[in-house]
């Protein structure tokens, strides 16, 4: 990964973090030490065969450095930061090549002090440690050792003031970050165009997956998450790639790029393998697009993202009523949760250095400000519900799915029979799944779609197809 921004950007972020913690006026924090363990290599099947290294996103945000085995602290008493890292050994020089000295690395992040990696434990001794919740076992183990607690108790010992302060900073994207995210979205758009153009009956899902990967890698980074490239769009997280494409079916691609400096894009397209939507496919896809428009028109500073989710859900209930698949008042159907038979997930999530941005810091804080989350089927899967602010980046990803087993279960139970036309639905069950996902920036008055033009209309999706 490339270094991120100039050193002052990262030192300013750490200063902002310190100011935010100081403003909380919690006397117990005054002598605290913020501890940020960077990520280590993670083996796949034996120690030297590791997954692609990915630095922790908060570490990238505050310390810029994307090498494994680093750690850093910020001392609340002095305001100084320290990078804990080891100089290049002869073996490292041979196997992984040259790299800047520790002092140079620290300078590139505006970090005042440097120290050998194994000094971290001694420097933490006797201090009140504040850390973000770990999501890797080895990080939990190190934090447990540093804090003198049980690894099982480490996550619950994460500092809530620090978590809240980190979220408040990271969720408002700086203009320089928007530029990087747009680059990720542009590469993501190219991934999608490549797949839409290439898809043909007789190909396997894996061939299209490879096409998407090729564009992401050629863009300098990687996919931002394992793509969903499937002929079975009604299986929401379908991660097998063995099916063969057949004319008449739909293909669903949920894929995005991560740039070489760590920013994510996340898009979904649903298109007909044969090149033309049939009448039913066109109708359902059109409702998904309309749901996206309805959602976007509800995005405004101060308005809870839950309202945008409901706007999409109402558009889906209304559209499906037009096809004879739902009935009754769409508002009541959505309030009851009946639409979730077709739209069982949430409208979207924040996006930035993580594709589900900051989810490792706790989805309830990131998406709900710590407020309770619904337990209703469908609504419980909404990741982001809280009021939006200018500078937030959000995905808008409504979908309609014909999940055969779920339809059969609900029909047998007579569930929401006042809102769902089960008799009519029987004839639609094989239609699959449709989702459209775009990435949007909250502005001062509404929202702006990120990335270069990418027309998702029926006519445009059909026209992208090469002859
Ligand atoms: N890529 C997973 C999602 O859309 O949230
Ligand atoms: Mn996605
Ligand atoms: Mn998404």
Coordinates of C-alpha atoms and ligand atoms in Angstrom, one line a residue:
X1 CA 0.0 0.0 0.0
X2 CA 1.1 3.6 -0.7
X3 CA 1.6 6.1 2.1
X4 CA -1.5 8.1 2.6
X5 CA -1.3 11.9 3.0
X6 CA 1.3 14.4 4.0
X7 CA 2.5 14.0 7.6
X8 CA 0.6 17.1 9.0
X9 CA -2.7 15.5 7.9
X10 CA -2.1 12.6 10.3
X11 CA -0.7 14.7 13.1
X12 CA -3.7 17.0 12.9
X13 CA -6.1 14.0 13.1
X14 CA -4.3 12.9 16.3
X15 CA -4.5 16.4 17.7
X16 CA -8.2 16.5 16.9
X17 CA -8.6 13.1 18.7
X18 CA -6.8 14.5 21.7
X19 CA -8.9 17.7 21.8
X20 CA -12.0 15.6 21.6
X21 CA -11.0 13.4 24.5
X22 CA -9.9 16.5 26.5
X23 CA -13.2 18.1 25.9
X24 CA -14.9 15.2 27.5
X25 CA -13.3 16.4 30.7
X26 CA -13.0 12.9 32.1
X27 CA -10.3 13.2 34.8
X28 CA -9.5 9.5 34.5
X29 CA -8.3 10.1 31.0
X30 CA -5.7 12.7 31.9
X31 CA -2.8 10.3 32.4
X32 CA -4.0 7.9 29.8
X33 CA -2.1 6.3 27.0
X34 CA -3.8 5.6 23.7
X35 CA -2.5 2.4 22.2
X36 CA -2.9 1.5 18.6
X37 CA -1.5 -2.0 17.6
X38 CA -1.1 -2.2 13.9
X39 CA -2.0 -5.4 12.1
X40 CA 0.4 -8.3 11.7
X41 CA 0.7 -10.8 8.9
X42 CA -2.1 -13.4 9.1
X43 CA -1.3 -17.0 7.9
X44 CA -3.7 -18.8 5.7
X45 CA -2.5 -22.4 6.1
X46 CA 1.1 -22.2 7.3
X47 CA 3.1 -19.3 8.7
X48 CA 4.9 -18.2 5.5
X49 CA 1.7 -18.3 3.4
X50 CA -0.1 -15.3 4.6
X51 CA -3.3 -13.5 3.5
X52 CA -2.7 -10.3 1.7
X53 CA -1.5 -7.9 4.4
X54 CA -4.1 -5.3 5.3
X55 CA -3.3 -2.6 7.8
X56 CA -5.9 -1.7 10.4
X57 CA -7.9 1.2 9.1
X58 CA -7.8 3.4 12.2
X59 CA -4.0 2.9 12.2
X60 CA -3.9 4.1 8.6
X61 CA -6.1 7.0 9.5
X62 CA -4.1 8.2 12.4
X63 CA -0.6 6.9 11.5
X64 CA -0.5 6.5 7.7
X65 CA 1.9 3.5 7.8
X66 CA 0.9 0.3 6.1
X67 CA 3.7 -2.1 7.2
X68 CA 3.0 -5.1 9.4
X69 CA 4.2 -5.4 13.0
X70 CA 4.0 -1.7 14.0
X71 CA 2.3 -0.2 17.0
X72 CA 1.9 3.4 18.1
X73 CA 0.8 5.3 21.2
X74 CA -0.4 8.8 21.9
X75 CA 0.3 10.1 25.4
X76 CA -2.7 12.1 26.8
X77 CA -0.4 13.7 29.3
X78 CA 2.1 15.1 26.8
X79 CA 0.2 14.9 23.5
X80 CA 3.2 13.1 22.0
X81 CA 3.0 10.1 19.7
X82 CA 5.5 7.2 19.5
X83 CA 6.0 4.7 16.8
X84 CA 7.1 1.3 17.9
X85 CA 8.9 -0.4 15.1
X86 CA 12.1 -2.3 14.4
X87 CA 14.8 -1.4 11.9
X88 CA 15.3 -3.5 8.8
X89 CA 17.3 -6.7 9.5
X90 CA 19.6 -8.4 7.0
X91 CA 17.0 -11.2 6.6
X92 CA 14.2 -8.7 5.9
X93 CA 16.4 -6.9 3.4
X94 CA 16.8 -10.2 1.6
X95 CA 13.2 -11.4 1.7
X96 CA 11.1 -8.3 1.7
X97 CA 13.5 -5.7 0.4
X98 CA 14.6 -2.3 1.6
X99 CA 12.3 0.1 3.4
X100 CA 12.7 3.5 5.1
X101 CA 14.3 3.7 8.6
X102 CA 12.0 3.8 11.6
X103 CA 12.7 7.5 12.0
X104 CA 11.8 8.1 8.3
X105 CA 8.6 6.1 8.8
X106 CA 7.7 8.1 11.8
X107 CA 8.4 11.4 10.0
X108 CA 6.0 10.4 7.2
X109 CA 3.2 10.3 9.8
X110 CA 4.4 13.3 11.8
X111 CA 5.1 11.1 14.8
X112 CA 7.5 12.7 17.4
X113 CA 9.2 9.7 19.0
X114 CA 10.3 6.2 17.9
X115 CA 11.1 3.2 20.0
X116 CA 11.9 -0.5 19.4
X117 CA 8.7 -2.6 19.0
X118 CA 9.4 -4.6 22.1
X119 CA 9.5 -1.5 24.3
X120 CA 5.8 -1.1 24.0
X121 CA 5.0 -3.4 27.0
X122 CA 7.4 -1.5 29.3
X123 CA 6.0 1.9 28.2
X124 CA 2.4 0.7 28.9
X125 CA 3.2 -0.6 32.4
X126 CA 1.4 1.3 35.1
X127 CA -0.5 3.5 32.6
X128 CA -4.2 3.7 32.0
X129 CA -4.5 2.2 28.5
X130 CA -7.2 3.3 26.1
X131 CA -7.6 1.2 22.9
X132 CA -10.1 0.5 20.2
X133 CA -11.9 -2.9 20.2
X134 CA -9.7 -5.6 18.5
X135 CA -11.2 -7.8 15.8
X136 CA -8.2 -10.1 15.4
X137 CA -7.2 -12.7 18.0
X138 CA -3.5 -11.7 17.9
X139 CA -4.4 -8.1 18.6
X140 CA -6.6 -9.1 21.4
X141 CA -3.9 -11.2 22.9
X142 CA -1.3 -8.4 22.7
X143 CA -3.7 -5.9 24.3
X144 CA -4.6 -8.4 27.0
X145 CA -1.0 -8.8 27.8
X146 CA -0.4 -5.0 27.8
X147 CA -3.5 -4.3 30.0
X148 CA -3.0 -7.3 32.2
X149 CA -6.5 -8.7 31.4
X150 CA -7.9 -11.8 30.0
X151 CA -8.1 -11.9 26.2
X152 CA -11.8 -12.6 26.5
X153 CA -12.3 -9.4 28.5
X154 CA -10.3 -7.2 26.2
X155 CA -13.1 -6.1 23.8
X156 CA -15.3 -5.0 26.6
X157 CA -12.4 -3.0 28.0
X158 CA -12.1 -0.9 24.9
X159 CA -12.4 2.8 25.6
X160 CA -15.8 4.2 24.7
X161 CA -14.6 7.8 24.7
X162 CA -11.8 6.8 22.3
X163 CA -14.2 4.8 20.1
X164 CA -16.7 7.6 19.9
X165 CA -14.0 10.2 19.2
X166 CA -12.5 8.0 16.4
X167 CA -15.9 7.5 14.8
X168 CA -16.7 11.2 14.9
X169 CA -13.5 12.0 13.1
X170 CA -13.5 9.1 10.6
X171 CA -17.1 9.4 9.6
X172 CA -16.8 12.9 8.2
X173 CA -14.6 12.5 5.2
X174 CA -12.1 15.2 4.4
X175 CA -12.1 16.6 0.8
X176 CA -8.8 14.8 0.2
X177 CA -10.5 11.5 1.3
X178 CA -13.5 12.1 -1.0
X179 CA -11.0 12.3 -3.9
X180 CA -9.5 8.9 -3.0
X181 CA -13.0 7.4 -2.5
X182 CA -14.0 8.6 -5.9
X183 CA -11.0 7.0 -7.4
X184 CA -12.0 3.7 -5.7
X185 CA -15.5 4.1 -7.1
X186 CA -14.2 4.9 -10.6
X187 CA -12.2 1.6 -10.5
X188 CA -15.3 -0.1 -9.2
X189 CA -17.3 1.2 -12.1
X190 CA -14.7 -0.2 -14.5
X191 CA -15.0 -3.6 -12.8
X192 CA -18.7 -3.6 -13.3
X193 CA -18.5 -2.4 -16.9
X194 CA -16.0 -5.1 -17.7
X195 CA -18.3 -7.8 -16.3
X196 CA -21.5 -6.4 -17.9
X197 CA -19.8 -6.3 -21.3
X198 CA -18.2 -9.7 -21.0
X199 CA -21.0 -11.8 -19.6
X200 CA -22.3 -14.5 -21.9
X201 CA -24.2 -17.7 -21.6
X202 CA -21.8 -20.7 -21.1
X203 CA -19.3 -18.7 -19.0
X204 CA -18.8 -19.6 -15.4
X205 CA -19.3 -17.1 -12.5
X206 CA -15.5 -17.6 -11.8
X207 CA -14.6 -16.2 -15.3
X208 CA -16.5 -13.0 -14.5
X209 CA -15.1 -12.9 -11.0
X210 CA -11.6 -13.0 -12.6
X211 CA -12.6 -10.2 -14.9
X212 CA -13.6 -8.1 -11.9
X213 CA -10.4 -8.9 -10.1
X214 CA -8.3 -8.1 -13.1
X215 CA -9.7 -4.5 -13.2
X216 CA -9.3 -4.1 -9.4
X217 CA -5.7 -5.3 -9.5
X218 CA -4.8 -3.3 -12.6
X219 CA -6.2 -0.2 -10.7
X220 CA -3.3 -0.7 -8.2
X221 CA -5.2 -2.2 -5.3
X222 CA -7.5 -5.1 -4.7
X223 CA -11.2 -5.8 -4.4
X224 CA -12.4 -4.1 -1.2
X225 CA -14.2 -7.3 -0.2
X226 CA -14.7 -10.8 -1.7
X227 CA -17.1 -10.0 -4.6
X228 CA -20.5 -11.6 -5.1
X229 CA -20.6 -12.6 -8.7
X230 CA -23.6 -14.8 -9.1
X231 CA -26.4 -16.2 -11.2
X232 CA -28.2 -16.8 -7.9
X233 CA -28.8 -13.3 -6.8
X234 CA -31.5 -14.4 -4.3
X235 CA -28.8 -15.9 -2.1
X236 CA -27.6 -12.7 -0.6
X237 CA -24.1 -13.6 0.3
X238 CA -23.4 -16.2 -2.4
X239 CA -19.7 -16.8 -2.4
X240 CA -19.4 -19.8 -4.7
X241 CA -18.4 -19.1 -8.3
X242 CA -19.1 -22.5 -9.9
X243 CA -22.4 -21.9 -11.7
X244 CA -22.6 -21.5 -15.5
X245 CA -24.5 -18.5 -17.0
X246 CA -27.6 -19.3 -19.0
X247 CA -29.6 -17.0 -21.3
X248 CA -32.8 -15.9 -19.7
X249 CA -31.2 -15.5 -16.2
X250 CA -29.9 -12.5 -14.4
X251 CA -26.4 -11.9 -13.1
X252 CA -25.7 -10.0 -9.9
X253 CA -22.3 -8.5 -9.3
X254 CA -21.6 -6.9 -5.9
X255 CA -18.0 -5.8 -6.1
X256 CA -15.8 -2.9 -5.4
X257 CA -12.2 -1.8 -5.5
X258 CA -9.9 -0.8 -2.7
X259 CA -7.3 1.8 -3.9
X260 CA -3.6 1.3 -3.3
X261 CA -4.0 3.6 -0.3
X262 CA -6.9 1.8 1.3
X263 CA -10.1 3.5 0.3
X264 CA -13.1 1.4 -0.8
X265 CA -15.8 1.5 -3.4
X266 CA -18.8 -0.8 -3.2
X267 CA -21.3 -1.2 -6.1
X268 CA -23.9 -3.7 -7.2
X269 CA -25.3 -4.2 -10.7
X270 CA -28.0 -6.7 -11.8
X271 CA -28.2 -7.4 -15.5
X272 CA -29.7 -10.0 -17.9
X273 CA -27.2 -12.6 -19.1
X274 CA -28.9 -12.6 -22.6
X275 CA -28.5 -8.9 -22.9
X276 CA -32.2 -7.9 -22.7
X277 CA -34.4 -7.8 -19.6
X278 CA -37.6 -9.6 -20.1
X279 CA -40.9 -7.9 -19.0
X280 CA -40.8 -9.2 -15.5
X281 CA -37.1 -8.6 -15.0
X282 CA -37.5 -5.1 -16.4
X283 CA -40.4 -4.4 -14.1
X284 CA -38.7 -5.6 -10.9
X285 CA -35.4 -3.9 -11.8
X286 CA -37.3 -0.7 -12.5
X287 CA -38.7 -0.8 -9.0
X288 CA -35.3 -1.3 -7.5
X289 CA -34.0 1.8 -9.4
X290 CA -37.1 3.7 -8.2
X291 CA -36.4 2.6 -4.6
X292 CA -32.9 4.0 -4.9
X293 CA -34.2 7.3 -6.2
X294 CA -36.7 7.5 -3.3
X295 CA -34.0 6.8 -0.8
X296 CA -31.6 9.4 -2.2
X297 CA -34.2 12.0 -2.2
X298 CA -34.6 11.4 1.6
X299 CA -30.9 11.9 2.3
X300 CA -30.4 15.3 3.9
X301 CA -28.3 16.5 6.8
X302 CA -30.0 15.8 10.1
X303 CA -32.4 13.2 8.7
X304 CA -31.9 9.7 10.1
X305 CA -30.7 7.2 7.4
X306 CA -33.5 5.0 8.7
X307 CA -35.9 7.4 6.9
X308 CA -34.1 6.8 3.6
X309 CA -34.4 3.1 4.2
X310 CA -38.1 3.4 4.8
X311 CA -38.5 5.5 1.6
X312 CA -36.9 2.7 -0.4
X313 CA -39.0 0.1 1.4
X314 CA -42.2 2.1 0.6
X315 CA -41.2 2.4 -3.1
X316 CA -40.7 -1.4 -3.2
X317 CA -44.0 -2.1 -1.5
X318 CA -45.7 0.3 -3.9
X319 CA -44.0 -1.1 -7.0
X320 CA -44.7 -4.7 -6.0
X321 CA -48.4 -3.8 -5.4
X322 CA -48.4 -2.5 -9.0
X323 CA -47.2 -5.9 -10.1
X324 CA -49.9 -7.6 -8.0
X325 CA -47.4 -9.2 -5.6
X326 CA -48.3 -7.0 -2.6
X327 CA -51.5 -5.2 -1.5
X328 CA -52.8 -2.9 1.1
X329 CA -51.4 0.4 2.2
X330 CA -47.6 0.4 1.5
X331 CA -46.9 2.5 4.6
X332 CA -48.7 0.0 6.8
X333 CA -47.0 -2.9 5.0
X334 CA -43.6 -1.4 5.6
X335 CA -44.4 -0.5 9.3
X336 CA -45.4 -4.1 9.8
X337 CA -42.3 -5.4 8.0
X338 CA -44.1 -7.3 5.2
X339 CA -41.9 -5.8 2.5
X340 CA -38.9 -7.6 4.1
X341 CA -40.1 -10.8 2.3
X342 CA -38.6 -9.2 -0.8
X343 CA -36.2 -6.6 0.8
X344 CA -34.7 -8.4 3.9
X345 CA -31.6 -6.2 4.3
X346 CA -30.8 -2.6 5.1
X347 CA -30.4 0.3 2.7
X348 CA -26.7 0.7 3.2
X349 CA -23.7 1.5 5.4
X350 CA -20.9 4.0 5.7
X351 CA -17.9 3.6 3.4
X352 CA -14.4 4.8 3.6
X353 CA -11.2 3.1 4.6
X354 CA -13.3 0.0 5.4
X355 CA -16.0 -1.0 2.9
X356 CA -18.4 -1.2 5.9
X357 CA -16.7 1.7 7.4
X358 CA -15.6 1.4 11.0
X359 CA -17.7 -1.7 11.6
X360 CA -14.8 -3.0 13.7
X361 CA -15.4 -0.2 16.1
X362 CA -19.0 -1.4 16.8
X363 CA -21.9 -1.3 14.4
X364 CA -24.3 0.0 17.0
X365 CA -22.1 3.1 17.6
X366 CA -21.3 3.7 14.0
X367 CA -24.8 3.2 12.7
X368 CA -27.1 4.0 15.7
X369 CA -25.1 6.3 18.0
X370 CA -25.5 3.5 20.6
X371 CA -29.3 3.7 20.4
X372 CA -31.2 0.4 20.4
X373 CA -31.6 -1.4 17.1
X374 CA -34.9 -3.0 15.8
X375 CA -35.3 -6.7 16.1
X376 CA -37.9 -6.8 13.3
X377 CA -36.9 -9.2 10.4
X378 CA -35.4 -7.0 7.7
X379 CA -35.1 -3.8 9.7
X380 CA -32.7 -5.6 12.1
X381 CA -30.2 -5.8 9.2
X382 CA -30.1 -2.1 8.7
X383 CA -26.5 -1.2 9.5
X384 CA -26.9 2.6 9.4
X385 CA -29.9 4.3 10.9
X386 CA -28.7 7.5 12.6
X387 CA -29.0 11.1 11.3
X388 CA -26.6 11.8 8.5
X389 CA -24.1 14.6 8.3
X390 CA -22.4 16.5 5.5
X391 CA -19.2 14.6 4.6
X392 CA -20.5 11.1 5.4
X393 CA -20.2 8.6 2.6
X394 CA -23.0 6.0 2.4
X395 CA -24.0 3.2 0.1
X396 CA -27.6 3.1 -1.2
X397 CA -28.3 -0.5 -2.1
X398 CA -32.0 -1.5 -2.2
X399 CA -32.9 -4.9 -3.6
X400 CA -35.8 -7.2 -4.4
X401 CA -35.3 -11.0 -4.0
X402 CA -37.5 -13.9 -4.7
X403 CA -36.2 -16.2 -2.0
X404 CA -38.1 -19.4 -2.7
X405 CA -37.7 -21.1 0.7
X406 CA -38.7 -17.9 2.5
X407 CA -41.7 -17.4 0.4
X408 CA -42.8 -21.0 1.0
X409 CA -42.3 -20.6 4.8
X410 CA -44.2 -17.3 5.0
X411 CA -47.0 -18.6 2.8
X412 CA -47.4 -21.8 4.9
X413 CA -47.6 -19.6 8.0
X414 CA -50.0 -17.1 6.4
X415 CA -47.6 -14.4 7.4
X416 CA -48.7 -10.9 6.4
X417 CA -51.4 -12.4 4.2
X418 CA -53.1 -9.0 4.3
X419 CA -50.1 -7.5 2.4
X420 CA -48.8 -10.3 0.2
X421 CA -50.5 -11.9 -2.8
X422 CA -49.2 -15.4 -2.3
X423 CA -51.3 -16.8 -5.1
X424 CA -49.7 -14.4 -7.7
X425 CA -46.3 -14.8 -6.2
X426 CA -46.1 -18.5 -6.9
X427 CA -45.6 -17.7 -10.6
X428 CA -42.7 -15.3 -9.9
X429 CA -40.6 -17.5 -7.6
X430 CA -37.8 -18.3 -10.0
X431 CA -37.0 -14.7 -10.8
X432 CA -33.9 -14.5 -8.6
X433 CA -32.5 -11.4 -7.0
X434 CA -32.1 -7.8 -8.0
X435 CA -30.0 -5.1 -6.3
X436 CA -28.6 -1.8 -7.3
X437 CA -25.9 -0.3 -5.2
X438 CA -24.3 3.2 -5.5
X439 CA -22.0 5.2 -3.3
X440 CA -23.2 8.7 -2.2
X441 CA -21.7 11.6 -0.4
X442 CA -23.9 13.6 2.0
X443 CA -23.7 17.3 1.1
X444 CA -24.9 20.5 2.8
X445 CA -28.3 20.1 1.2
X446 CA -28.7 16.5 0.0
X447 CA -26.4 14.0 -1.6
X448 CA -24.1 13.6 -4.5
X449 CA -23.3 10.3 -6.2
X450 CA -19.6 9.5 -6.2
X451 CA -17.7 8.4 -9.2
X452 CA -17.8 8.9 -12.9
X453 CA -21.1 8.6 -14.9
X454 CA -22.6 5.1 -14.7
X455 CA -26.1 5.0 -16.0
X456 CA -27.9 2.1 -14.5
X457 CA -31.2 2.5 -16.5
X458 CA -32.5 -0.5 -18.4
X459 CA -31.6 1.0 -21.7
X460 CA -28.1 1.8 -20.6
X461 CA -27.4 -1.6 -19.0
X462 CA -28.6 -3.2 -22.2
X463 CA -26.5 -0.9 -24.3
X464 CA -23.3 -1.5 -22.4
X465 CA -23.3 -5.0 -23.7
X466 CA -20.8 -5.6 -26.5
X467 CA -22.3 -7.0 -29.7
Ligands
LIG1 N1 -20.5 -5.6 -0.3 C1 -21.4 -5.9 0.8 C2 -22.3 -4.8 0.9 O1 -22.8 -4.4 -0.2 O2 -22.6 -4.3 1.9
LIG2 MN1 -21.9 -4.2 -2.0
LIG3 MN1 -22.6 -2.3 0.4

